[in-house]
PDB file of C-alpha atoms in Angstrom:
ATOM      1  CA  GLY A 107     -16.512 -15.318  -7.738  1.00 44.00           C
ATOM      2  CA  GLU A 108     -18.991 -17.445  -5.810  1.00 55.00           C
ATOM      3  CA  ASP A 109     -20.197 -14.492  -3.711  1.00 81.00           C
ATOM      4  CA  VAL A 110     -20.530 -11.854  -6.404  1.00 93.00           C
ATOM      5  CA  GLU A 111     -23.321 -12.402  -8.915  1.00 94.00           C
ATOM      6  CA  GLN A 112     -23.859 -10.840 -12.314  1.00 95.00           C
ATOM      7  CA  SER A 113     -26.145 -11.496 -15.245  1.00 90.00           C
ATOM      8  CA  LEU A 114     -24.203 -13.226 -18.002  1.00 92.00           C
ATOM      9  CA  PHE A 115     -25.220 -11.337 -21.111  1.00 96.00           C
ATOM     10  CA  LEU A 116     -26.582  -7.968 -22.233  1.00 97.00           C
ATOM     11  CA  SER A 117     -27.288  -6.820 -25.778  1.00 97.00           C
ATOM     12  CA  VAL A 118     -27.965  -3.182 -26.692  1.00 97.00           C
ATOM     13  CA  ARG A 119     -28.041  -1.033 -29.795  1.00 97.00           C
ATOM     14  CA  GLU A 120     -25.367   1.546 -30.446  1.00 97.00           C
ATOM     15  CA  GLY A 121     -26.335   4.870 -28.879  1.00 97.00           C
ATOM     16  CA  ASP A 122     -28.553   3.312 -26.220  1.00 97.00           C
ATOM     17  CA  SER A 123     -27.683   3.160 -22.534  1.00 97.00           C
ATOM     18  CA  SER A 124     -26.406  -0.075 -21.013  1.00 97.00           C
ATOM     19  CA  VAL A 125     -27.006  -1.061 -17.420  1.00 97.00           C
ATOM     20  CA  ILE A 126     -25.002  -3.920 -15.945  1.00 98.00           C
ATOM     21  CA  ASN A 127     -26.044  -5.180 -12.535  1.00 97.00           C
ATOM     22  CA  CYS A 128     -24.171  -6.919  -9.745  1.00 96.00           C
ATOM     23  CA  THR A 129     -24.981  -8.190  -6.283  1.00 95.00           C
ATOM     24  CA  TYR A 130     -22.430  -8.857  -3.583  1.00 92.00           C
ATOM     25  CA  THR A 131     -22.605 -10.408  -0.154  1.00 87.00           C
ATOM     26  CA  ASP A 132     -20.073  -8.823   2.198  1.00 84.00           C
ATOM     27  CA  SER A 133     -21.558  -5.690   3.729  1.00 79.00           C
ATOM     28  CA  SER A 134     -18.151  -4.752   5.141  1.00 81.00           C
ATOM     29  CA  SER A 135     -16.575  -4.417   1.695  1.00 80.00           C
ATOM     30  CA  THR A 136     -15.021  -0.976   1.533  1.00 82.00           C
ATOM     31  CA  TYR A 137     -14.664  -0.484  -2.199  1.00 90.00           C
ATOM     32  CA  LEU A 138     -16.485  -1.911  -5.193  1.00 92.00           C
ATOM     33  CA  TYR A 139     -14.947  -1.976  -8.635  1.00 95.00           C
ATOM     34  CA  TRP A 140     -15.844  -2.337 -12.280  1.00 97.00           C
ATOM     35  CA  TYR A 141     -13.316  -3.893 -14.630  1.00 97.00           C
ATOM     36  CA  LYS A 142     -13.501  -4.336 -18.414  1.00 97.00           C
ATOM     37  CA  GLN A 143     -11.965  -7.223 -20.357  1.00 95.00           C
ATOM     38  CA  GLU A 144     -11.650  -7.136 -24.122  1.00 94.00           C
ATOM     39  CA  PRO A 145     -11.019 -10.363 -26.074  1.00 88.00           C
ATOM     40  CA  GLY A 146      -7.568 -11.790 -25.479  1.00 84.00           C
ATOM     41  CA  ALA A 147      -6.636  -9.095 -22.998  1.00 87.00           C
ATOM     42  CA  GLY A 148      -6.282  -8.708 -19.281  1.00 88.00           C
ATOM     43  CA  LEU A 149      -8.705  -6.786 -17.125  1.00 94.00           C
ATOM     44  CA  GLN A 150      -8.680  -3.007 -17.104  1.00 95.00           C
ATOM     45  CA  LEU A 151      -9.988  -0.951 -14.200  1.00 95.00           C
ATOM     46  CA  LEU A 152     -12.878   1.258 -15.331  1.00 95.00           C
ATOM     47  CA  THR A 153     -14.092   2.872 -12.160  1.00 95.00           C
ATOM     48  CA  TYR A 154     -14.741   2.238  -8.487  1.00 93.00           C
ATOM     49  CA  ILE A 155     -16.948   3.492  -5.693  1.00 94.00           C
ATOM     50  CA  PHE A 156     -16.347   3.796  -1.997  1.00 91.00           C
ATOM     51  CA  SER A 157     -18.941   2.072   0.152  1.00 87.00           C
ATOM     52  CA  ASN A 158     -20.140   5.283   1.810  1.00 88.00           C
ATOM     53  CA  MET A 159     -21.171   6.742  -1.558  1.00 89.00           C
ATOM     54  CA  ASP A 160     -24.334   5.937  -3.462  1.00 92.00           C
ATOM     55  CA  MET A 161     -23.398   7.325  -6.848  1.00 95.00           C
ATOM     56  CA  LYS A 162     -20.313   8.158  -8.852  1.00 95.00           C
ATOM     57  CA  GLN A 163     -20.215   9.607 -12.352  1.00 95.00           C
ATOM     58  CA  ASP A 164     -17.205   9.534 -14.644  1.00 92.00           C
ATOM     59  CA  GLN A 165     -17.884  10.790 -18.187  1.00 95.00           C
ATOM     60  CA  ARG A 166     -20.184   8.184 -19.795  1.00 96.00           C
ATOM     61  CA  LEU A 167     -20.037   5.889 -16.776  1.00 97.00           C
ATOM     62  CA  THR A 168     -22.361   6.090 -13.775  1.00 97.00           C
ATOM     63  CA  VAL A 169     -22.019   3.750 -10.836  1.00 97.00           C
ATOM     64  CA  LEU A 170     -24.933   3.315  -8.452  1.00 97.00           C
ATOM     65  CA  LEU A 171     -24.572   1.583  -5.110  1.00 95.00           C
ATOM     66  CA  ASN A 172     -27.446   0.376  -2.948  1.00 94.00           C
ATOM     67  CA  LYS A 173     -25.662  -0.744   0.168  1.00 91.00           C
ATOM     68  CA  LYS A 174     -28.837  -1.921   1.888  1.00 91.00           C
ATOM     69  CA  ASP A 175     -29.565  -4.387  -0.917  1.00 92.00           C
ATOM     70  CA  LYS A 176     -25.858  -4.985  -1.691  1.00 92.00           C
ATOM     71  CA  HIS A 177     -26.551  -4.050  -5.291  1.00 94.00           C
ATOM     72  CA  LEU A 178     -24.148  -2.324  -7.642  1.00 95.00           C
ATOM     73  CA  SER A 179     -24.818  -1.165 -11.189  1.00 97.00           C
ATOM     74  CA  LEU A 180     -22.805   0.312 -14.022  1.00 98.00           C
ATOM     75  CA  ARG A 181     -24.572   2.496 -16.544  1.00 98.00           C
ATOM     76  CA  ILE A 182     -22.844   3.291 -19.824  1.00 98.00           C
ATOM     77  CA  ALA A 183     -24.424   6.212 -21.645  1.00 98.00           C
ATOM     78  CA  ASP A 184     -24.393   6.411 -25.457  1.00 97.00           C
ATOM     79  CA  THR A 185     -22.989   2.891 -25.765  1.00 98.00           C
ATOM     80  CA  GLN A 186     -20.532   2.431 -28.616  1.00 97.00           C
ATOM     81  CA  THR A 187     -19.352  -0.672 -30.462  1.00 95.00           C
ATOM     82  CA  GLY A 188     -16.000  -0.228 -28.734  1.00 94.00           C
ATOM     83  CA  ASP A 189     -17.743  -0.836 -25.421  1.00 97.00           C
ATOM     84  CA  SER A 190     -18.355  -4.479 -26.417  1.00 97.00           C
ATOM     85  CA  ALA A 191     -16.464  -6.495 -23.818  1.00 97.00           C
ATOM     86  CA  ILE A 192     -16.907  -8.468 -20.619  1.00 97.00           C
ATOM     87  CA  TYR A 193     -17.543  -6.363 -17.523  1.00 98.00           C
ATOM     88  CA  PHE A 194     -16.627  -7.643 -14.075  1.00 97.00           C
ATOM     89  CA  CYS A 195     -17.696  -6.231 -10.786  1.00 96.00           C
ATOM     90  CA  ALA A 196     -15.500  -6.904  -7.785  1.00 94.00           C
ATOM     91  CA  GLU A 197     -15.682  -6.288  -4.075  1.00 91.00           C
ATOM     92  CA  ALA A 198     -12.669  -5.541  -1.900  1.00 87.00           C
ATOM     93  CA  ARG A 199     -12.994  -7.484   1.333  1.00 81.00           C
ATOM     94  CA  ASN A 200     -11.490  -6.063   4.483  1.00 74.00           C
ATOM     95  CA  THR A 201      -8.858  -8.803   4.223  1.00 73.00           C
ATOM     96  CA  GLY A 202      -7.509  -7.028   1.174  1.00 73.00           C
ATOM     97  CA  LYS A 203      -8.798  -9.743  -1.117  1.00 82.00           C
ATOM     98  CA  LEU A 204     -10.618  -8.809  -4.308  1.00 89.00           C
ATOM     99  CA  ILE A 205     -13.580 -11.057  -5.214  1.00 91.00           C
ATOM    100  CA  PHE A 206     -14.760 -10.942  -8.831  1.00 94.00           C
ATOM    101  CA  GLY A 207     -18.118 -11.780 -10.311  1.00 95.00           C
ATOM    102  CA  GLN A 208     -18.366 -14.122 -13.288  1.00 95.00           C
ATOM    103  CA  GLY A 209     -18.628 -11.252 -15.748  1.00 96.00           C
ATOM    104  CA  THR A 210     -21.343  -9.793 -18.002  1.00 97.00           C
ATOM    105  CA  THR A 211     -20.787  -9.950 -21.742  1.00 97.00           C
ATOM    106  CA  LEU A 212     -21.971  -6.716 -23.349  1.00 98.00           C
ATOM    107  CA  GLN A 213     -22.824  -6.948 -27.032  1.00 97.00           C
ATOM    108  CA  VAL A 214     -23.353  -3.648 -28.851  1.00 97.00           C
ATOM    109  CA  LYS A 215     -25.183  -3.892 -32.161  1.00 95.00           C
ATOM    110  CA  PRO A 216     -24.628  -1.211 -34.823  1.00 91.00           C
TER     111      PRO A 216
ATOM    112  CA  GLU B 102       5.011   3.478 -18.208  1.00 67.00           C
ATOM    113  CA  ALA B 103       5.259  -0.134 -19.332  1.00 83.00           C
ATOM    114  CA  GLY B 104       2.417  -2.401 -18.279  1.00 94.00           C
ATOM    115  CA  VAL B 105       2.486  -5.817 -16.664  1.00 96.00           C
ATOM    116  CA  VAL B 106       4.323  -8.214 -18.953  1.00 97.00           C
ATOM    117  CA  GLN B 107       3.583 -11.911 -19.051  1.00 97.00           C
ATOM    118  CA  SER B 108       5.053 -14.775 -21.031  1.00 97.00           C
ATOM    119  CA  PRO B 109       4.353 -16.971 -22.780  1.00 98.00           C
ATOM    120  CA  ARG B 110       1.002 -15.759 -24.146  1.00 96.00           C
ATOM    121  CA  TYR B 111       0.041 -19.272 -25.177  1.00 97.00           C
ATOM    122  CA  LYS B 112       1.237 -22.697 -24.099  1.00 98.00           C
ATOM    123  CA  ILE B 113       0.063 -26.145 -25.181  1.00 98.00           C
ATOM    124  CA  ILE B 114       1.368 -29.151 -23.287  1.00 98.00           C
ATOM    125  CA  GLU B 115       0.433 -32.737 -22.655  1.00 97.00           C
ATOM    126  CA  LYS B 116      -0.859 -33.760 -19.264  1.00 96.00           C
ATOM    127  CA  LYS B 117       1.746 -34.633 -16.658  1.00 97.00           C
ATOM    128  CA  GLN B 118       4.235 -32.219 -18.229  1.00 97.00           C
ATOM    129  CA  PRO B 119       5.554 -29.196 -16.292  1.00 98.00           C
ATOM    130  CA  VAL B 120       4.888 -25.613 -17.306  1.00 98.00           C
ATOM    131  CA  ALA B 121       6.064 -22.232 -16.054  1.00 98.00           C
ATOM    132  CA  PHE B 122       4.721 -18.728 -16.491  1.00 98.00           C
ATOM    133  CA  TRP B 123       6.637 -15.528 -15.972  1.00 98.00           C
ATOM    134  CA  CYS B 124       5.433 -12.086 -14.950  1.00 98.00           C
ATOM    135  CA  ASN B 125       7.134  -8.720 -14.723  1.00 97.00           C
ATOM    136  CA  PRO B 126       4.999  -6.187 -12.837  1.00 97.00           C
ATOM    137  CA  ILE B 127       4.889  -2.445 -13.333  1.00 96.00           C
ATOM    138  CA  SER B 128       8.013  -0.802 -11.965  1.00 94.00           C
ATOM    139  CA  GLY B 129       7.558   0.267  -8.374  1.00 91.00           C
ATOM    140  CA  HIS B 130       4.555  -1.958  -7.724  1.00 93.00           C
ATOM    141  CA  ASN B 131       5.302  -3.911  -4.575  1.00 92.00           C
ATOM    142  CA  THR B 132       2.215  -6.126  -4.668  1.00 93.00           C
ATOM    143  CA  LEU B 133       1.968  -8.885  -7.244  1.00 95.00           C
ATOM    144  CA  TYR B 134      -0.939 -11.273  -7.835  1.00 96.00           C
ATOM    145  CA  TRP B 135      -1.457 -14.467  -9.777  1.00 97.00           C
ATOM    146  CA  TYR B 136      -5.046 -15.153 -10.794  1.00 96.00           C
ATOM    147  CA  LEU B 137      -6.653 -18.120 -12.504  1.00 97.00           C
ATOM    148  CA  GLN B 138      -9.422 -17.403 -15.005  1.00 95.00           C
ATOM    149  CA  ASN B 139     -11.492 -20.293 -16.293  1.00 95.00           C
ATOM    150  CA  LEU B 140     -13.570 -19.868 -19.426  1.00 91.00           C
ATOM    151  CA  GLY B 141     -16.673 -17.804 -18.712  1.00 89.00           C
ATOM    152  CA  GLN B 142     -15.622 -17.034 -15.146  1.00 92.00           C
ATOM    153  CA  GLY B 143     -14.091 -14.174 -13.251  1.00 93.00           C
ATOM    154  CA  PRO B 144     -10.502 -14.274 -12.017  1.00 95.00           C
ATOM    155  CA  GLU B 145      -9.788 -16.212  -8.836  1.00 95.00           C
ATOM    156  CA  LEU B 146      -6.795 -15.385  -6.697  1.00 94.00           C
ATOM    157  CA  LEU B 147      -4.050 -18.007  -6.505  1.00 96.00           C
ATOM    158  CA  ILE B 148      -1.391 -16.089  -4.615  1.00 96.00           C
ATOM    159  CA  ARG B 149      -0.536 -12.553  -3.550  1.00 94.00           C
ATOM    160  CA  TYR B 150       2.954 -11.234  -2.850  1.00 94.00           C
ATOM    161  CA  GLU B 151       4.021  -8.212  -0.858  1.00 92.00           C
ATOM    162  CA  ASN B 152       7.552  -7.699  -2.146  1.00 92.00           C
ATOM    163  CA  GLU B 153       9.083 -11.183  -1.942  1.00 92.00           C
ATOM    164  CA  GLU B 154       6.709 -12.487   0.742  1.00 93.00           C
ATOM    165  CA  ALA B 155       3.665 -14.585  -0.156  1.00 93.00           C
ATOM    166  CA  VAL B 156       0.982 -13.073   2.093  1.00 90.00           C
ATOM    167  CA  ASP B 157      -2.012 -15.019   0.750  1.00 90.00           C
ATOM    168  CA  ASP B 158      -1.528 -18.405  -0.898  1.00 92.00           C
ATOM    169  CA  SER B 159      -4.575 -20.097   0.587  1.00 90.00           C
ATOM    170  CA  GLN B 160      -6.071 -20.825  -2.861  1.00 91.00           C
ATOM    171  CA  LEU B 161      -2.874 -22.185  -4.401  1.00 94.00           C
ATOM    172  CA  PRO B 162      -3.021 -25.983  -4.906  1.00 93.00           C
ATOM    173  CA  LYS B 163       0.320 -26.635  -3.317  1.00 92.00           C
ATOM    174  CA  ASP B 164       0.578 -30.245  -4.386  1.00 95.00           C
ATOM    175  CA  ARG B 165       1.256 -29.224  -7.967  1.00 97.00           C
ATOM    176  CA  PHE B 166       1.504 -25.426  -8.055  1.00 97.00           C
ATOM    177  CA  SER B 167       4.398 -23.322  -6.855  1.00 97.00           C
ATOM    178  CA  ALA B 168       5.335 -19.679  -7.193  1.00 97.00           C
ATOM    179  CA  GLU B 169       8.285 -17.513  -6.380  1.00 96.00           C
ATOM    180  CA  ARG B 170       9.237 -13.864  -6.375  1.00 95.00           C
ATOM    181  CA  LEU B 171      12.801 -14.080  -5.212  1.00 85.00           C
ATOM    182  CA  LYS B 172      13.927 -10.461  -5.526  1.00 88.00           C
ATOM    183  CA  GLY B 173      10.543  -8.887  -5.017  1.00 86.00           C
ATOM    184  CA  VAL B 174      10.211  -7.899  -8.662  1.00 93.00           C
ATOM    185  CA  ASP B 175       9.350 -10.485 -11.321  1.00 96.00           C
ATOM    186  CA  SER B 176       7.635 -13.750 -10.488  1.00 97.00           C
ATOM    187  CA  THR B 177       7.260 -17.276 -11.807  1.00 98.00           C
ATOM    188  CA  LEU B 178       4.272 -19.590 -11.447  1.00 98.00           C
ATOM    189  CA  LYS B 179       4.904 -23.281 -12.036  1.00 98.00           C
ATOM    190  CA  ILE B 180       2.638 -26.272 -12.453  1.00 98.00           C
ATOM    191  CA  GLN B 181       4.101 -29.745 -12.153  1.00 97.00           C
ATOM    192  CA  PRO B 182       2.590 -32.021 -13.271  1.00 96.00           C
ATOM    193  CA  ALA B 183      -0.145 -30.341 -15.282  1.00 97.00           C
ATOM    194  CA  GLU B 184      -3.618 -31.880 -15.394  1.00 97.00           C
ATOM    195  CA  LEU B 185      -6.384 -31.475 -17.960  1.00 97.00           C
ATOM    196  CA  GLY B 186      -8.337 -29.270 -15.560  1.00 96.00           C
ATOM    197  CA  ASP B 187      -5.493 -26.767 -15.406  1.00 97.00           C
ATOM    198  CA  SER B 188      -6.414 -25.483 -18.866  1.00 97.00           C
ATOM    199  CA  ALA B 189      -7.216 -21.826 -18.234  1.00 97.00           C
ATOM    200  CA  VAL B 190      -5.797 -18.332 -18.484  1.00 96.00           C
ATOM    201  CA  TYR B 191      -3.256 -17.385 -15.826  1.00 97.00           C
ATOM    202  CA  LEU B 192      -3.342 -13.671 -15.153  1.00 96.00           C
ATOM    203  CA  CYS B 193      -0.694 -11.660 -13.377  1.00 97.00           C
ATOM    204  CA  ALA B 194      -1.510  -8.300 -11.838  1.00 96.00           C
ATOM    205  CA  SER B 195       0.291  -5.712  -9.767  1.00 95.00           C
ATOM    206  CA  SER B 196      -0.627  -2.756  -7.621  1.00 93.00           C
ATOM    207  CA  ARG B 197       1.226   0.128  -6.013  1.00 88.00           C
ATOM    208  CA  GLN B 198       0.203  -0.806  -2.519  1.00 79.00           C
ATOM    209  CA  ALA B 199      -1.475  -3.517  -0.560  1.00 75.00           C
ATOM    210  CA  ASP B 200      -5.172  -3.594   0.284  1.00 71.00           C
ATOM    211  CA  THR B 201      -6.254  -1.874  -2.888  1.00 76.00           C
ATOM    212  CA  GLY B 202      -8.506  -3.109  -5.653  1.00 83.00           C
ATOM    213  CA  GLU B 203      -6.753  -0.926  -8.214  1.00 90.00           C
ATOM    214  CA  LEU B 204      -4.979  -3.715 -10.016  1.00 93.00           C
ATOM    215  CA  PHE B 205      -3.124  -3.553 -13.295  1.00 95.00           C
ATOM    216  CA  PHE B 206      -3.389  -6.802 -15.238  1.00 95.00           C
ATOM    217  CA  GLY B 207      -1.185  -8.397 -17.827  1.00 96.00           C
ATOM    218  CA  GLU B 208      -2.637  -9.959 -20.961  1.00 95.00           C
ATOM    219  CA  GLY B 209      -2.478 -13.415 -19.440  1.00 96.00           C
ATOM    220  CA  SER B 210      -0.964 -16.765 -20.341  1.00 97.00           C
ATOM    221  CA  ARG B 211      -3.415 -19.192 -21.910  1.00 97.00           C
ATOM    222  CA  LEU B 212      -2.634 -22.807 -21.030  1.00 98.00           C
ATOM    223  CA  THR B 213      -4.067 -25.761 -22.900  1.00 98.00           C
ATOM    224  CA  VAL B 214      -3.402 -29.198 -21.443  1.00 98.00           C
ATOM    225  CA  LEU B 215      -4.026 -32.103 -23.829  1.00 97.00           C
TER     226      LEU B 215
END
C-alpha cells in the first residue's frame, strides 16, 4: 500500500465517535473502499463510495470523500467494543487493481 | 452461502522447504486473488485470475512462487524454496466479477519460515 496512507492507531472510548482518515494518490480511482479486519480473520468489506460522491451514510458509518485533496474518512458513530479491529482503506485503480493502505488499528476502551 | 475457504490456517516450515496453500472461492465467483499480508501492513496483490487465466501476476516473484487455477474454481499457491522473508499471511479472495473492489476474503494461511 505504498500509495495509500493511513494513521496507524486510534483509541476512543465506548460511545464516542471514531474518525479514521486516509489519503490516496490516484485521482482517477473510481471507487474507494473501507475494509475491517478482526484478529486472525480475513478482511471484510464495510462500505464503499463512488468517486463522484462526497458523502455516504450507512447506519453508524459515514464516509466522506474530498476528491480535491484525495482524502477519505470513515466515521463510526457510537463506537462499540466490537468495533475494535484494523480498518483498511483501498482505492480501485482503473486497471482493476485494488491498492490497500497499511491499516489503522482502532482500540475501543470500555 | 459458504465463504472463501483456505487451508492450512497455519504452517511452520524450515527455510528451503516447499509449501502450498489452497483456496476455494465462493461458488460462482469467477475472479480469484492471492494477496500477501506482512505484519502491520495492508494486503498486496500477488496474482489475479479471471476463471483459469492469470490476468495480473506482475507482483508474483516467479523465481520461487507459482500458482494455478486449472479448472477455474479452486486455486493453489506454491512457494519453493521458502525463505525467511516469506513469513506472512497469504490471503485468498474472490469476487463475482472483474474490476470490482468488492472482494470476499478467506481467513488466510499464516506461514512461518524458520
